[in-house]
CSV table of C-alpha atoms in Angstrom, one decimal:
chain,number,residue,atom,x,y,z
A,134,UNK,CA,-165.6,2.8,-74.8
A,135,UNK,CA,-164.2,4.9,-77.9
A,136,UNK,CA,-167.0,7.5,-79.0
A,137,UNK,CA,-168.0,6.9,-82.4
A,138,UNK,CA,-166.6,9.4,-84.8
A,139,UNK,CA,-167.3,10.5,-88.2
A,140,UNK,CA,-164.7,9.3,-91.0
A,141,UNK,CA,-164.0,13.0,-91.4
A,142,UNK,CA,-163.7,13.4,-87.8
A,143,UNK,CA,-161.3,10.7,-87.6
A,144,UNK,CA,-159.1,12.5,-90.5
A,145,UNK,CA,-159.3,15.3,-88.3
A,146,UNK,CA,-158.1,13.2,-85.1
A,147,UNK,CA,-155.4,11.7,-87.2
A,148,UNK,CA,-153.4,15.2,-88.2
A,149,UNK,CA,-154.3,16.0,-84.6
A,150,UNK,CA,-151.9,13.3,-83.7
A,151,UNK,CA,-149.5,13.4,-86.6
A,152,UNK,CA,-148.6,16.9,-84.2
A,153,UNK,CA,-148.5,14.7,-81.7
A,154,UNK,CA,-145.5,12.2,-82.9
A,155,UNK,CA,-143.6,15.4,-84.6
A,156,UNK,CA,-143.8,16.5,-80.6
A,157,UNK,CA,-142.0,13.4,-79.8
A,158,UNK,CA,-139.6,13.4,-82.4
A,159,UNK,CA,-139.0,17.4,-81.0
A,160,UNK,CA,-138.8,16.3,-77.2
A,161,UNK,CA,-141.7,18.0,-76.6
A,162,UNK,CA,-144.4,16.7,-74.3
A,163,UNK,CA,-146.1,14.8,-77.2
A,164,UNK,CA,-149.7,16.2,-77.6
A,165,UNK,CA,-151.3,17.5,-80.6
A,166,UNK,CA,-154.4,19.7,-82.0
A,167,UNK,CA,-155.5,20.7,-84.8
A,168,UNK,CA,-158.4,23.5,-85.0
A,169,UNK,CA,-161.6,23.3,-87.4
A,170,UNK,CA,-163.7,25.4,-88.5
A,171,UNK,CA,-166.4,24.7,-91.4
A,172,UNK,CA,-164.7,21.1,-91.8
A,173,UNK,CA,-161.5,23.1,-92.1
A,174,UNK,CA,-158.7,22.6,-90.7
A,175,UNK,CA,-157.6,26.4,-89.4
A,176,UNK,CA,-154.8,25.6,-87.4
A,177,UNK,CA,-152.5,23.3,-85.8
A,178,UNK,CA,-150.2,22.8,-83.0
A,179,UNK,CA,-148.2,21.1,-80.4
A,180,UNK,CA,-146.8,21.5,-77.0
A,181,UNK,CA,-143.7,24.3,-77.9
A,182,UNK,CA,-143.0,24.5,-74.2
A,183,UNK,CA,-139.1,23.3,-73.9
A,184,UNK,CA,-138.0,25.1,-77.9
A,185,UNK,CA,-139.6,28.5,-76.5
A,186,UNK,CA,-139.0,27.8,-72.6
A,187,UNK,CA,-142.4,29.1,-72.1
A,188,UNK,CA,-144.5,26.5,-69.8
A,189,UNK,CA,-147.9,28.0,-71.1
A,190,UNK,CA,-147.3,27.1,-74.8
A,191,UNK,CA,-149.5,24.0,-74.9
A,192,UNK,CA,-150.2,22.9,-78.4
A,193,UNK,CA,-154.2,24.6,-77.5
A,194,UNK,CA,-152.8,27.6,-77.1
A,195,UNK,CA,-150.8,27.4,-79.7
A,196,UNK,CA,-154.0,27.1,-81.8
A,197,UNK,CA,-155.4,29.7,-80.2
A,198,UNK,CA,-153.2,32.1,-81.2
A,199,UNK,CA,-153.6,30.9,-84.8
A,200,UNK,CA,-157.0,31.6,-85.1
A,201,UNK,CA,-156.6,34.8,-83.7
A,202,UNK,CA,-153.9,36.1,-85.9
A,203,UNK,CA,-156.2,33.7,-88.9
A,204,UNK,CA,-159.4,36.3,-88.1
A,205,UNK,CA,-157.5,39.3,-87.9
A,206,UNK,CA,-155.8,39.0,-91.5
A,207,UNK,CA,-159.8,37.9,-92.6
A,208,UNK,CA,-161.9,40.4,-91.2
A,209,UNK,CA,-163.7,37.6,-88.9
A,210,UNK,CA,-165.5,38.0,-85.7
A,211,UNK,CA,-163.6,36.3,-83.3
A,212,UNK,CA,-166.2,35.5,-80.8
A,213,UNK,CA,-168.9,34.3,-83.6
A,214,UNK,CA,-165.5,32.5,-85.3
A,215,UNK,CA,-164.6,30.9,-82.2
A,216,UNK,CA,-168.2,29.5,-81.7
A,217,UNK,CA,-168.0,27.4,-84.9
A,218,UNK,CA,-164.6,26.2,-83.6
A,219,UNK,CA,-164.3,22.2,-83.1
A,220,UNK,CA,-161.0,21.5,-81.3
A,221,UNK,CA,-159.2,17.7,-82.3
A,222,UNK,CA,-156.5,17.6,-79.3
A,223,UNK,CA,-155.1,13.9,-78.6
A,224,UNK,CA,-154.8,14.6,-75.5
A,225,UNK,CA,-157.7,15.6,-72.3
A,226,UNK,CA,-156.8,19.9,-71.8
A,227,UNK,CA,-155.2,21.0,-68.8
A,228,UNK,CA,-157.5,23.6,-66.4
A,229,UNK,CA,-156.0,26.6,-68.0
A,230,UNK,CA,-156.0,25.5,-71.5
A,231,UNK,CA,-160.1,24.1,-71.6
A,232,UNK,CA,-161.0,27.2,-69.2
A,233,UNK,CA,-158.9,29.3,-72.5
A,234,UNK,CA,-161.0,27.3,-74.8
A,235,UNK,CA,-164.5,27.8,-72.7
A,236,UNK,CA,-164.1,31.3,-72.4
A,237,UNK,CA,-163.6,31.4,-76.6
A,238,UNK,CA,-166.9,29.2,-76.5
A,239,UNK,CA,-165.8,26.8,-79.0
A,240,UNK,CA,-168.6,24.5,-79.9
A,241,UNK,CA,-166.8,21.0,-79.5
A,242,UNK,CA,-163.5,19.8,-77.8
A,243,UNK,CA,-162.4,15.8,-79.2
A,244,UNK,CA,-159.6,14.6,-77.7
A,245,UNK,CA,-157.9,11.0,-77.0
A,246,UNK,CA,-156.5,10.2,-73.5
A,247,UNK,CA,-157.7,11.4,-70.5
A,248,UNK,CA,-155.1,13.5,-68.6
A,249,UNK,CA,-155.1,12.4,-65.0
A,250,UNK,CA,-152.6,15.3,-63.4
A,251,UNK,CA,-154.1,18.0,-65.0
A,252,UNK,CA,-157.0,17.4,-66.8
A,253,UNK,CA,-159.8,20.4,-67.0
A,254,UNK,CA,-162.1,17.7,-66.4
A,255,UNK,CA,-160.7,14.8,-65.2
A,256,UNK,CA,-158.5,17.1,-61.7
A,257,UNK,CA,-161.1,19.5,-61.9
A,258,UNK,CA,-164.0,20.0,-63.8
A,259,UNK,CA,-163.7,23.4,-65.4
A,260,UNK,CA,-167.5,23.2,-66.4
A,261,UNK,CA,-168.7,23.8,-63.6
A,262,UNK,CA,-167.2,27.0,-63.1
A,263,UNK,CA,-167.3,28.7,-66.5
A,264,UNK,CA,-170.6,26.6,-67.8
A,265,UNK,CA,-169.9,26.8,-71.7
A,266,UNK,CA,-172.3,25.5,-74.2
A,267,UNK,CA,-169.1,23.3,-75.7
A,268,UNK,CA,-169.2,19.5,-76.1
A,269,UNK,CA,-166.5,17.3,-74.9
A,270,UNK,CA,-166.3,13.9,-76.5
A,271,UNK,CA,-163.2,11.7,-75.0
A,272,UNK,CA,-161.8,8.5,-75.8
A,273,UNK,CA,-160.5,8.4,-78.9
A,274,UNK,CA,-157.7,6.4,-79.8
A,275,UNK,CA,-157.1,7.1,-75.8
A,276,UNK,CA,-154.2,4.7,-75.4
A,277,UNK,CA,-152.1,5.2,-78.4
A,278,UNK,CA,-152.1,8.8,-77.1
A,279,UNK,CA,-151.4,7.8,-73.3
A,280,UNK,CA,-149.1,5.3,-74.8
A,281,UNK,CA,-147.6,8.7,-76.5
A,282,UNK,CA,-147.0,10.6,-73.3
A,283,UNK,CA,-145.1,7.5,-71.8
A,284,UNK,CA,-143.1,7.2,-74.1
A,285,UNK,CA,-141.7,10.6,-73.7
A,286,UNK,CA,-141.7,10.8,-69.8
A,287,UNK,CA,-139.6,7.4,-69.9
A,288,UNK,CA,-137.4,8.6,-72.6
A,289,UNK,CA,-136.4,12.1,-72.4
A,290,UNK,CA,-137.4,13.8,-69.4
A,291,UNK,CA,-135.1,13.6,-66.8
A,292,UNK,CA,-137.7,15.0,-64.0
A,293,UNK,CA,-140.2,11.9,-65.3
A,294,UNK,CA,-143.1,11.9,-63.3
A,295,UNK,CA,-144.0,8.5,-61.0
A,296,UNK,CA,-145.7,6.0,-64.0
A,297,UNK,CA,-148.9,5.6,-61.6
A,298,UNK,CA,-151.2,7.9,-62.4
A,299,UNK,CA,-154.2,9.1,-59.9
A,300,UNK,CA,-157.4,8.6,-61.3
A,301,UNK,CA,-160.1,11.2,-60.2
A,302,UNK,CA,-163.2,12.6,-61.1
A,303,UNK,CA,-166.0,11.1,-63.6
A,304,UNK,CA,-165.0,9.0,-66.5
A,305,UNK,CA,-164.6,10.3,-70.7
B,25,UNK,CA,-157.2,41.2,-42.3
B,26,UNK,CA,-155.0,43.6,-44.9
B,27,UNK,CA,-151.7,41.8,-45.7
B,28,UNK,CA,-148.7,43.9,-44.6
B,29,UNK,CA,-147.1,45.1,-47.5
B,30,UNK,CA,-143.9,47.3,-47.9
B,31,UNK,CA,-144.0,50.7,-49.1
B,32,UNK,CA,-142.7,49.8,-52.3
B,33,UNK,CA,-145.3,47.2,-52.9
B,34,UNK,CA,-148.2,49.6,-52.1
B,35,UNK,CA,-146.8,51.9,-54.6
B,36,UNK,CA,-146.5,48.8,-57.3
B,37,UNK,CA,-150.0,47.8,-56.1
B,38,UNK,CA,-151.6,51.6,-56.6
B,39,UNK,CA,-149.9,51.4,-60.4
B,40,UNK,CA,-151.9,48.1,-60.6
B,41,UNK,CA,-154.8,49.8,-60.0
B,42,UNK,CA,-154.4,52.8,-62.0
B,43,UNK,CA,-154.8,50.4,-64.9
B,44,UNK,CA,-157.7,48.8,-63.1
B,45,UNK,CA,-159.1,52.4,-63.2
B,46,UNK,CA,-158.7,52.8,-67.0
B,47,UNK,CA,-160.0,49.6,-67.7
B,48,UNK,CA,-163.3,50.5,-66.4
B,49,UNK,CA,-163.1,54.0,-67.8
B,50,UNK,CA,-162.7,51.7,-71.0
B,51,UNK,CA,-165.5,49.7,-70.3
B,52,UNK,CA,-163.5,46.4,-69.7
B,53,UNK,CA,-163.8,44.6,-66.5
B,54,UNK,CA,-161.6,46.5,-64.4
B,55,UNK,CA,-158.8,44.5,-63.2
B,56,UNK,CA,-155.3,45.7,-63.8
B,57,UNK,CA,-152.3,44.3,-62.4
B,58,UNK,CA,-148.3,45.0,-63.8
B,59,UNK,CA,-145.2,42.7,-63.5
B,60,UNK,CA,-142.3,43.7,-61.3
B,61,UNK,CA,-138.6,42.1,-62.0
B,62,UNK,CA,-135.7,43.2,-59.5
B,63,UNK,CA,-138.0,46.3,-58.4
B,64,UNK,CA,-138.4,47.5,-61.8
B,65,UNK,CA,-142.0,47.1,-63.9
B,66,UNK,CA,-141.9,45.2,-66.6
B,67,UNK,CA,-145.0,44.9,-67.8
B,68,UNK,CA,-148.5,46.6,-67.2
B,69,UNK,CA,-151.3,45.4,-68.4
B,70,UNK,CA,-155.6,45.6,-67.8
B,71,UNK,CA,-158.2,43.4,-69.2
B,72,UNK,CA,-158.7,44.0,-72.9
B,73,UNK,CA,-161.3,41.3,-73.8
B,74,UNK,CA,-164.2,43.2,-75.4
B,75,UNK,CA,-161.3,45.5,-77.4
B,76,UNK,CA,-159.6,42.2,-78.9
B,77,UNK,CA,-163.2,40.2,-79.1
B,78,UNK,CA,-160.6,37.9,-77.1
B,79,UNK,CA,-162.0,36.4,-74.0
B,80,UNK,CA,-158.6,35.5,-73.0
B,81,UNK,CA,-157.0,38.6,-72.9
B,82,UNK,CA,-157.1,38.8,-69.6
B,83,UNK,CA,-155.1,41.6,-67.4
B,84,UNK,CA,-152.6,38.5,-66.6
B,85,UNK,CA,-152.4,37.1,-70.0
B,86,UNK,CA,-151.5,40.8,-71.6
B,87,UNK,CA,-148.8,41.2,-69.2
B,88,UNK,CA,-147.4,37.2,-69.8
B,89,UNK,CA,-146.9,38.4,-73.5
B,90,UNK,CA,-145.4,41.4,-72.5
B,91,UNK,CA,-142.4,40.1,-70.3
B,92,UNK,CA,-141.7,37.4,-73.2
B,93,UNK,CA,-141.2,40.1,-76.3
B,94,UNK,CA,-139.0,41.9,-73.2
B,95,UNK,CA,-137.0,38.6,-72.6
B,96,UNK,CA,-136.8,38.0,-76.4
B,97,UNK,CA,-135.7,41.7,-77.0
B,98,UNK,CA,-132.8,41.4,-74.4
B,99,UNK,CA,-132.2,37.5,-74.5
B,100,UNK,CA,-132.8,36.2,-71.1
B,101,UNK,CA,-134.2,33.3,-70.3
B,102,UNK,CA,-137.5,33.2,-69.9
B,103,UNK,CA,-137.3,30.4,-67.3
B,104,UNK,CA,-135.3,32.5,-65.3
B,105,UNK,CA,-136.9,35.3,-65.1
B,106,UNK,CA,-140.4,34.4,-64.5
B,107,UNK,CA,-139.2,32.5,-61.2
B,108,UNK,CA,-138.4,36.3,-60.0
B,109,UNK,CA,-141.6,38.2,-60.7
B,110,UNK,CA,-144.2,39.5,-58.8
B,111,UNK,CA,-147.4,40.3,-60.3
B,112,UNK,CA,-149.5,42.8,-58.3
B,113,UNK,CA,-152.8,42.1,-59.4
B,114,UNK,CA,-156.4,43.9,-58.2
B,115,UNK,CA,-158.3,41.0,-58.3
B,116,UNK,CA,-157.6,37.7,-57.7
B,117,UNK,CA,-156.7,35.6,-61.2
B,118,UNK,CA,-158.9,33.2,-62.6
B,119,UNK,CA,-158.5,29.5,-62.7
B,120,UNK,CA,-156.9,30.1,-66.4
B,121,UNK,CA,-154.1,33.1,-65.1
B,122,UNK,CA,-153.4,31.2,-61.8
B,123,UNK,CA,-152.6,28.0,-64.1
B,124,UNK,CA,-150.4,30.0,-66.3
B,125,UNK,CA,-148.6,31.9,-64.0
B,126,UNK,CA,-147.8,28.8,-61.6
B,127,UNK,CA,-146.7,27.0,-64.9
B,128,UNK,CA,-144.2,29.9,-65.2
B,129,UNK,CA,-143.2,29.8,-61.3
B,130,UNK,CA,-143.7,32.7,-60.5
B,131,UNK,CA,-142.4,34.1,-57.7
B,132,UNK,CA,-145.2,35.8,-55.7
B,133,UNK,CA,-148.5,37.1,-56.5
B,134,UNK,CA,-149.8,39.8,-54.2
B,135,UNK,CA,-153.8,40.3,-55.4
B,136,UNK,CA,-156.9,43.0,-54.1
B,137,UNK,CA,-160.1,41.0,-53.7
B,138,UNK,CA,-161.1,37.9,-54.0
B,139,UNK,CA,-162.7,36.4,-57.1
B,140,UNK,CA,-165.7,34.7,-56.0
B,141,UNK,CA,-166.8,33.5,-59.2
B,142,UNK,CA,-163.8,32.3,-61.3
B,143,UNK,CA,-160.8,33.0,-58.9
B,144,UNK,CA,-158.2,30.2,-58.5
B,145,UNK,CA,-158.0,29.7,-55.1
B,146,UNK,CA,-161.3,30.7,-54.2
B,147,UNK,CA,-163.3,28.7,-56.3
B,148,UNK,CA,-160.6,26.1,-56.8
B,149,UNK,CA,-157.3,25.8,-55.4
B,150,UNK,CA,-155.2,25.3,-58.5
B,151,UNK,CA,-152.1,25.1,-56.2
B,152,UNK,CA,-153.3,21.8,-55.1
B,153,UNK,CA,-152.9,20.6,-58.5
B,154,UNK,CA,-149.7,22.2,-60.4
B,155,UNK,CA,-148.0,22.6,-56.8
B,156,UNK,CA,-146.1,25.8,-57.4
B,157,UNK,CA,-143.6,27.3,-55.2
B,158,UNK,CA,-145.0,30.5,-55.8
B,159,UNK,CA,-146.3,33.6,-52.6
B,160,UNK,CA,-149.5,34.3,-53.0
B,161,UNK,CA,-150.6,37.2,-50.4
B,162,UNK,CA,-154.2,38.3,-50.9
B,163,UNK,CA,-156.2,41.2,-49.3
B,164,UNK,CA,-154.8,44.6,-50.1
B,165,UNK,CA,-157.6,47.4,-51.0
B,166,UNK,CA,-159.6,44.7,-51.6
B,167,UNK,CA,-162.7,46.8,-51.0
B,168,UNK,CA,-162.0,49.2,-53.3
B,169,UNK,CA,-161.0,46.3,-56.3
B,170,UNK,CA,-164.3,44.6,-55.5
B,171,UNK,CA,-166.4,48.5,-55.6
B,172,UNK,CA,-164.5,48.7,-58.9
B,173,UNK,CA,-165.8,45.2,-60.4
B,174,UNK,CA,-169.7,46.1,-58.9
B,175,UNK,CA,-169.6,49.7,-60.6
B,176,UNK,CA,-168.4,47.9,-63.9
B,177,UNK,CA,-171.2,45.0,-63.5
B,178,UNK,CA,-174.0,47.5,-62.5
B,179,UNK,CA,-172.8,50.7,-64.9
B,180,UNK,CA,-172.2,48.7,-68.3
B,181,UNK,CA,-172.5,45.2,-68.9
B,182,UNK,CA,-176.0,44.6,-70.1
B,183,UNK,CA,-175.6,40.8,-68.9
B,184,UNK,CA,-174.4,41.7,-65.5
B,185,UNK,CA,-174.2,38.6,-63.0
B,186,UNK,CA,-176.6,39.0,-59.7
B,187,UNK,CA,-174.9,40.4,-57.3
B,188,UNK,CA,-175.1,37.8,-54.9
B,189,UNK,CA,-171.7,36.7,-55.4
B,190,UNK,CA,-170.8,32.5,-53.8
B,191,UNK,CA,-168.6,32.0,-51.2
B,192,UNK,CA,-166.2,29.0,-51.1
B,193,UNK,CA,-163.2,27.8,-50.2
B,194,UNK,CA,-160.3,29.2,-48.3
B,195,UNK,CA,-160.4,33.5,-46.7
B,196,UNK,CA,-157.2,35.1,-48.0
């Protein structure tokens, strides 16, 4: 069942996946994020992996680096910034992204489909290891996303992955 | 048992943990670890999270951004040349590094001790998910890495983890 979000939050989860679809327009894998702090939107971001042929460029970290370089030109605590942080990702975090964004403490993760290769919750639950204080709402507008990702892995990529996916671990 | 390393390697493993030494000195958690390319260092690097206020910049991470400015500067591929480095790390990376680095292919990691709290093989075998091709060869001076992390944990870190440190998962 889709977790009920706020009309703003919704706004929030819709630029999330405007990044999304300008990733598939890019041939990048097509996820998106958007970063908010204070019901602002800080920054943005989506996978950049194949146009800087770095694989750890995930639209999160992407983000990530935004607010970093956003705190140092303000004068902001980063750790205190970081704890008012509410990430809007379409798609469920890989392990190294949510462990990236666990480590940063940022107060709430909302994403859209679950992500059943490499999900920091769904392969492995990250939690458990790093026990952050974060919420994790999933579900939102889950299959438009996944619908989003096959669309690319039938499309562009050449090394598309089998379509079945392996479902593990508890349920968003 | 300690892996058998080459000469060379010991030598690129004592630079690792020269940084590991100043990183304590610093009063960072005191891994350090360097990238080697073709026998030549490219990058050095030692945890620098309470510096930055950035709980990501870990020894791994710093050293990641390193090699891509030095790929950028000369214009290599960054695809390439990932899939023939060897990182010499002290301690064994975290769930987040090991993700990272097996995104980029890396070709071997050689590491001190084991990471019994965060590491990704100990505490989860990220390998199992990304399936890297990468060497990983664990082991070397690890007693002296692990004395290192206890003298940071009991000397200055007012929230200092009990010492009883959890065993799971694979020896290296």
């Amino acid at each position: 069942m889709e977790p009920l979000l706020t009309k703003t939050e919704q706004e929030f989860m819709e630029r999330a996946f405007q990044h999304a679809y300008e990733a598939l327009a890019a041939q990048e894998v097509p996820v998106g994020c958007i970063f908010v702090h204070n019901n602002t939107e800080i920054a943005f971001g989506r996978n950049t992996v194949n146009q800087t042929k770095n694989a750890t460029r995930h639209a999160e970290i992407n983000c990530i680096e935004q607010v970093t370089d956003y705190c140092k030109t303000n004068n902001f605590n980063l750790i205190d910034f970081f704890k008012g942080v509410t990430v809007f990702v379409t798609v469920e975090p890989c392990i190294m992204c949510i462990n990236a964004l666990f480590d940063l403490q940022v107060q709430t993760i909302v994403f859209g489909c679950r992500n059943d290769r490499f999900g920091g919750r769904t392969v492995f639950d990250v939690a458990g290891v790093v026990h952050p204080k974060t919420i994790i709402k999933g579900g939102f507008r889950a299959d438009e996303a996944m619908n989003l990702l096959k669309e690319f892995y039938k499309g562009v990529n050449p090394s598309a992955p089998p379509s079945k996916v392996k479902v593990r671990g508890k349920k968003t």
